[in-house]
Short mmCIF file of C-alpha atoms in Angstrom, two decimals:
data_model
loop_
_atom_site.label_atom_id
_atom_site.label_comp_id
_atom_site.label_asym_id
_atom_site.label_seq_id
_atom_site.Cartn_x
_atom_site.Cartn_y
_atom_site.Cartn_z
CA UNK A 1 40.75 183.12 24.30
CA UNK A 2 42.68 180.67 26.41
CA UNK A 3 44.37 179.21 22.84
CA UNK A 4 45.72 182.53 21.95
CA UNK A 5 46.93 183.18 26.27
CA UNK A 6 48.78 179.94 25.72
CA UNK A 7 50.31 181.08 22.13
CA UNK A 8 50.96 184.49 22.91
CA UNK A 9 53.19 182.43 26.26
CA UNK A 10 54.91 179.97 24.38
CA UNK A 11 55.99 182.51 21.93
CA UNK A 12 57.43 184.76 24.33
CA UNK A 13 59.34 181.83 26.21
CA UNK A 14 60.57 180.83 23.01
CA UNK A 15 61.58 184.17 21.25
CA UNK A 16 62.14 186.82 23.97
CA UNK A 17 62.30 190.71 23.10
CA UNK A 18 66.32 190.45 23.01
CA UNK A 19 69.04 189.21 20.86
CA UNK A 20 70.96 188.29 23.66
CA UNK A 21 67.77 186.39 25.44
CA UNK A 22 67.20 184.72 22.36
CA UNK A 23 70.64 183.28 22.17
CA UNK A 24 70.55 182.85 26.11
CA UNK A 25 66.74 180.69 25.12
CA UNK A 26 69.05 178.64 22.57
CA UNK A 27 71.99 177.60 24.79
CA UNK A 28 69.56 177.00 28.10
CA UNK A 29 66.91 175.34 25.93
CA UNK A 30 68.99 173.49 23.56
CA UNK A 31 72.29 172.95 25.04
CA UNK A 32 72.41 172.96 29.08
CA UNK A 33 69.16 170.52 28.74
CA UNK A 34 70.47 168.27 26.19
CA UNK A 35 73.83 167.84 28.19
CA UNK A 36 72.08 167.12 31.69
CA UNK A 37 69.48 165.20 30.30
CA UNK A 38 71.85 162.70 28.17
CA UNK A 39 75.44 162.85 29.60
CA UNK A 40 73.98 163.52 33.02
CA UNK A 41 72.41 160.15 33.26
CA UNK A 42 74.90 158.38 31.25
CA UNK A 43 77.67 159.59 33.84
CA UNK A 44 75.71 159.21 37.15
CA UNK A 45 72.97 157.13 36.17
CA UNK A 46 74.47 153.85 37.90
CA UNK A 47 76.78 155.57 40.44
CA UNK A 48 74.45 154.20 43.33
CA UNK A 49 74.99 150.52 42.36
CA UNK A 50 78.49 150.72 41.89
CA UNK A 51 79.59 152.45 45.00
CA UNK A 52 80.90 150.49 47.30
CA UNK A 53 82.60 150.89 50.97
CA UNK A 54 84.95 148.64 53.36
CA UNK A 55 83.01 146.51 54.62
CA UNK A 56 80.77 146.17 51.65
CA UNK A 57 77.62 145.69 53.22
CA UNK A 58 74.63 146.94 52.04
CA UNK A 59 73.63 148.85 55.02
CA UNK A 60 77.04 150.54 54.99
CA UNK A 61 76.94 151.21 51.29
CA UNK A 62 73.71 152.92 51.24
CA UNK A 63 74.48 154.77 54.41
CA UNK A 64 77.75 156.10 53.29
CA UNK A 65 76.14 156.97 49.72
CA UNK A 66 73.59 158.90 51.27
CA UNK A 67 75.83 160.98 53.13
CA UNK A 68 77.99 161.29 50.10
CA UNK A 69 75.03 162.42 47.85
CA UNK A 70 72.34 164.59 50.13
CA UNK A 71 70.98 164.65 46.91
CA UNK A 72 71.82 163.38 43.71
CA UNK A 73 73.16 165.97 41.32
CA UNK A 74 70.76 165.38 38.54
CA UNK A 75 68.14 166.43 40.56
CA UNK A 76 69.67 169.26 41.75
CA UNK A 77 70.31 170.42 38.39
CA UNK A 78 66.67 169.63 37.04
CA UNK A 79 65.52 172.15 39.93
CA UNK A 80 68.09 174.28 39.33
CA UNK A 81 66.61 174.18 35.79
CA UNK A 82 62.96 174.69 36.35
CA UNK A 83 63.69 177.31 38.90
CA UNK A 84 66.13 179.32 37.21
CA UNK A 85 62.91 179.51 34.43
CA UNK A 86 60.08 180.83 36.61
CA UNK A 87 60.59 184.30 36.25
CA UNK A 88 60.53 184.91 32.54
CA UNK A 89 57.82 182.37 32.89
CA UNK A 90 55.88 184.28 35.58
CA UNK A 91 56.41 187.47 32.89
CA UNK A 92 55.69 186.40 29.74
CA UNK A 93 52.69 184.75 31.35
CA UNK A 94 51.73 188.22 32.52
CA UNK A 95 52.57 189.76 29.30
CA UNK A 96 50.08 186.98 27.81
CA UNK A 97 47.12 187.79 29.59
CA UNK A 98 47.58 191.95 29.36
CA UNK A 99 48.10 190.98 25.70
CA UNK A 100 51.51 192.77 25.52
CA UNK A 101 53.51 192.51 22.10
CA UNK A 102 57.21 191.55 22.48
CA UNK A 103 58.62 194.87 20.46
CA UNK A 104 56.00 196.96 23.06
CA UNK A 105 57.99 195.37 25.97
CA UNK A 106 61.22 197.44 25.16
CA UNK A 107 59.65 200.63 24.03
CA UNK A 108 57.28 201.34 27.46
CA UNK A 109 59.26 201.90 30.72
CA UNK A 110 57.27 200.00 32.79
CA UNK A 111 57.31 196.57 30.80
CA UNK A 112 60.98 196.88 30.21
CA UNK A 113 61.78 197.44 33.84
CA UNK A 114 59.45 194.38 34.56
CA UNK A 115 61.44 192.27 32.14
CA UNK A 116 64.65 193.35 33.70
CA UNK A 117 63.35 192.67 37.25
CA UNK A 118 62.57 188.94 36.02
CA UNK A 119 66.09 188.64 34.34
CA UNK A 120 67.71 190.31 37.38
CA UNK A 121 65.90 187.37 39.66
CA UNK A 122 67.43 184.89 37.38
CA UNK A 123 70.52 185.84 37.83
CA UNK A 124 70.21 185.76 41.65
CA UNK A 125 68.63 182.52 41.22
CA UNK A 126 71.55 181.33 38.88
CA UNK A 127 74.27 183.23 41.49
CA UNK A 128 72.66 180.70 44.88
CA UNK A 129 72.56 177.66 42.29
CA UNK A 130 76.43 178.06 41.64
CA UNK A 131 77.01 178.60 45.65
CA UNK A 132 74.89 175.88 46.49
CA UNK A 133 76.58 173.40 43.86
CA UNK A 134 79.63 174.46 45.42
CA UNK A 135 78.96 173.76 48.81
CA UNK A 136 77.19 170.10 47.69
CA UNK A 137 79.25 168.70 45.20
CA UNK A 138 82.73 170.64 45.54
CA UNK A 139 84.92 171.12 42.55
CA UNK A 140 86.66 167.43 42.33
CA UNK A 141 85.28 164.57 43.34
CA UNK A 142 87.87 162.23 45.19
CA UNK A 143 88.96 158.56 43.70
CA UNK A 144 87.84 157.52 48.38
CA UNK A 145 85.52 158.78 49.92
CA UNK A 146 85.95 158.84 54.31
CA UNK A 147 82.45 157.92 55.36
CA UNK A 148 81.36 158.58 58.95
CA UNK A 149 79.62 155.39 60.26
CA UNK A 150 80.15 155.83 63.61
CA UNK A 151 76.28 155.29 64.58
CA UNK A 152 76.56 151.86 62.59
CA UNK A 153 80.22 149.75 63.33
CA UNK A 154 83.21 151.63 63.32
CA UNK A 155 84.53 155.07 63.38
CA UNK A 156 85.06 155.27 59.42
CA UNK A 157 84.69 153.29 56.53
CA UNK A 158 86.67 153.94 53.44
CA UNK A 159 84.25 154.16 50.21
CA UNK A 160 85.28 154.09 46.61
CA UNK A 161 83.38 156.10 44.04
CA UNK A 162 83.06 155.39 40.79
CA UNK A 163 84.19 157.51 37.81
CA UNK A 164 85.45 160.29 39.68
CA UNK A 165 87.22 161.51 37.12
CA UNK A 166 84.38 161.73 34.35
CA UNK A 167 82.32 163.40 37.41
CA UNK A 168 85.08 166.12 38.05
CA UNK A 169 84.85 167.12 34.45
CA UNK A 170 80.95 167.18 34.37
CA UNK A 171 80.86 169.25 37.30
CA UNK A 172 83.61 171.68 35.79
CA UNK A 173 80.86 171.53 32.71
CA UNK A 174 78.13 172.39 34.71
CA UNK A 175 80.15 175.16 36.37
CA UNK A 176 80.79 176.71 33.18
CA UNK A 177 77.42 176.66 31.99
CA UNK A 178 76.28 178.14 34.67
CA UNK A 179 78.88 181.23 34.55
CA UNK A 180 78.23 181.25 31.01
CA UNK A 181 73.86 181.99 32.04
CA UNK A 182 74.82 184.24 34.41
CA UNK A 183 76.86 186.65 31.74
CA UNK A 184 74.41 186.23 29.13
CA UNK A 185 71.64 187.11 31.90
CA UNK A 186 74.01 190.38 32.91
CA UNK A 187 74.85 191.30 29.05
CA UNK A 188 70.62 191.09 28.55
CA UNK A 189 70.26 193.82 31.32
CA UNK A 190 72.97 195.81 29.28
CA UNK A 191 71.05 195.32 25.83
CA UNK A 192 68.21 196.63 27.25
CA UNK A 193 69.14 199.39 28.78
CA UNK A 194 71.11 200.28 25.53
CA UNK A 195 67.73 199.86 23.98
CA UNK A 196 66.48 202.28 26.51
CA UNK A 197 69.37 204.82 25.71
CA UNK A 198 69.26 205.19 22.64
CA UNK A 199 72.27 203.46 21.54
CA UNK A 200 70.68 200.25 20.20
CA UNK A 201 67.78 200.32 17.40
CA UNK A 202 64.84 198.56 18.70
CA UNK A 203 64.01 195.27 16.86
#
């Protein structure tokens, strides 16, 4: 049985019971993973090695880029990623194992309110991504960056990062994919409950 568990998962992670969550499946899958994965590493793979501080010694360097990164964004991304997919995972895991058709899942109240629960978590989970990118990374990242390194020589030390620009624009991208999860996630809750209604045929 445990084959037809892991089919009956994969197909509902892959083809949810929605138009809009099959689009929303297509752009997080497809898109939003293609651009982190490839651009992400191609812009901030290096940006470790090549930032630098006055003086440019090594302990000041990696000092000053640890306080400028608390953590890179790549990886805060990738969690945002894997997070953002546990609850349609945790579902269509449970809809798995009770053996639950996707066209049942908008036709009984109680599946359909346990899908929207799961898509109403992702967007809470997408919402405290967005504030937390905000807080970490800002909207612009600075050509100098004023380091604190009063613990090591001197009050500050001025730090040069690299590629701010092509970072600015990455993290506007990110931004905007982001926003753009979020309203698909909302617009799902609204295609359901038109389902629910009346006003939408069931597929």
């Amino acid at each position: 049985m445990a084959p037809n568990y892991m089919r009956s998962f994969s197909e509902g992670c892959l083809r949810p019971p929605t138009v809009i969550g099959q689009f929303h499946t297509l752009f997080f899958g497809s898109v939003r993973m293609f651009f982190l994965g490839v651009l992400g590493f191609a812009v901030y793979g290096n940006e470790a090695l090549h930032f630098s501080c006055d003086p440019d010694k090594r302990e000041v360097n990696l000092f000053c880029y640890n306080q400028f990164r608390p953590i890179t964004p790549q990886v805060f991304w990738a969690l945002q990623l894997v997070i953002v997919l546990v609850p349609g995972a945790f579902f269509h895991l449970y809809a798995a194992c009770k053996s639950i058709k996707q066209e049942d899942i908008l036709q009984k109240s109680f599946y359909s309110g346990f899908y929207i629960c799961s898509v109403f978590l992702r967007v809470i989970l997408e919402a405290v991504a967005f504030w937390l990118q905000i807080q970490l990374f800002g909207v612009k990242v600075n050509a100098v960056y004023m380091c604190d390194v009063g613990v090591l020589e001197k009050k500050f030390s001025r730090c040069m990062v690299p590629e701010h620009f092509e970072k600015t624009i990455f993290l506007i991208a990110m931004y905007t994919f982001t926003v753009i999860t979020l309203v698909l996630c909302v617009a799902e809750i609204f295609e359901i409950s038109c389902r629910r209604l009346g006003f939408l045929k069931n597929q």
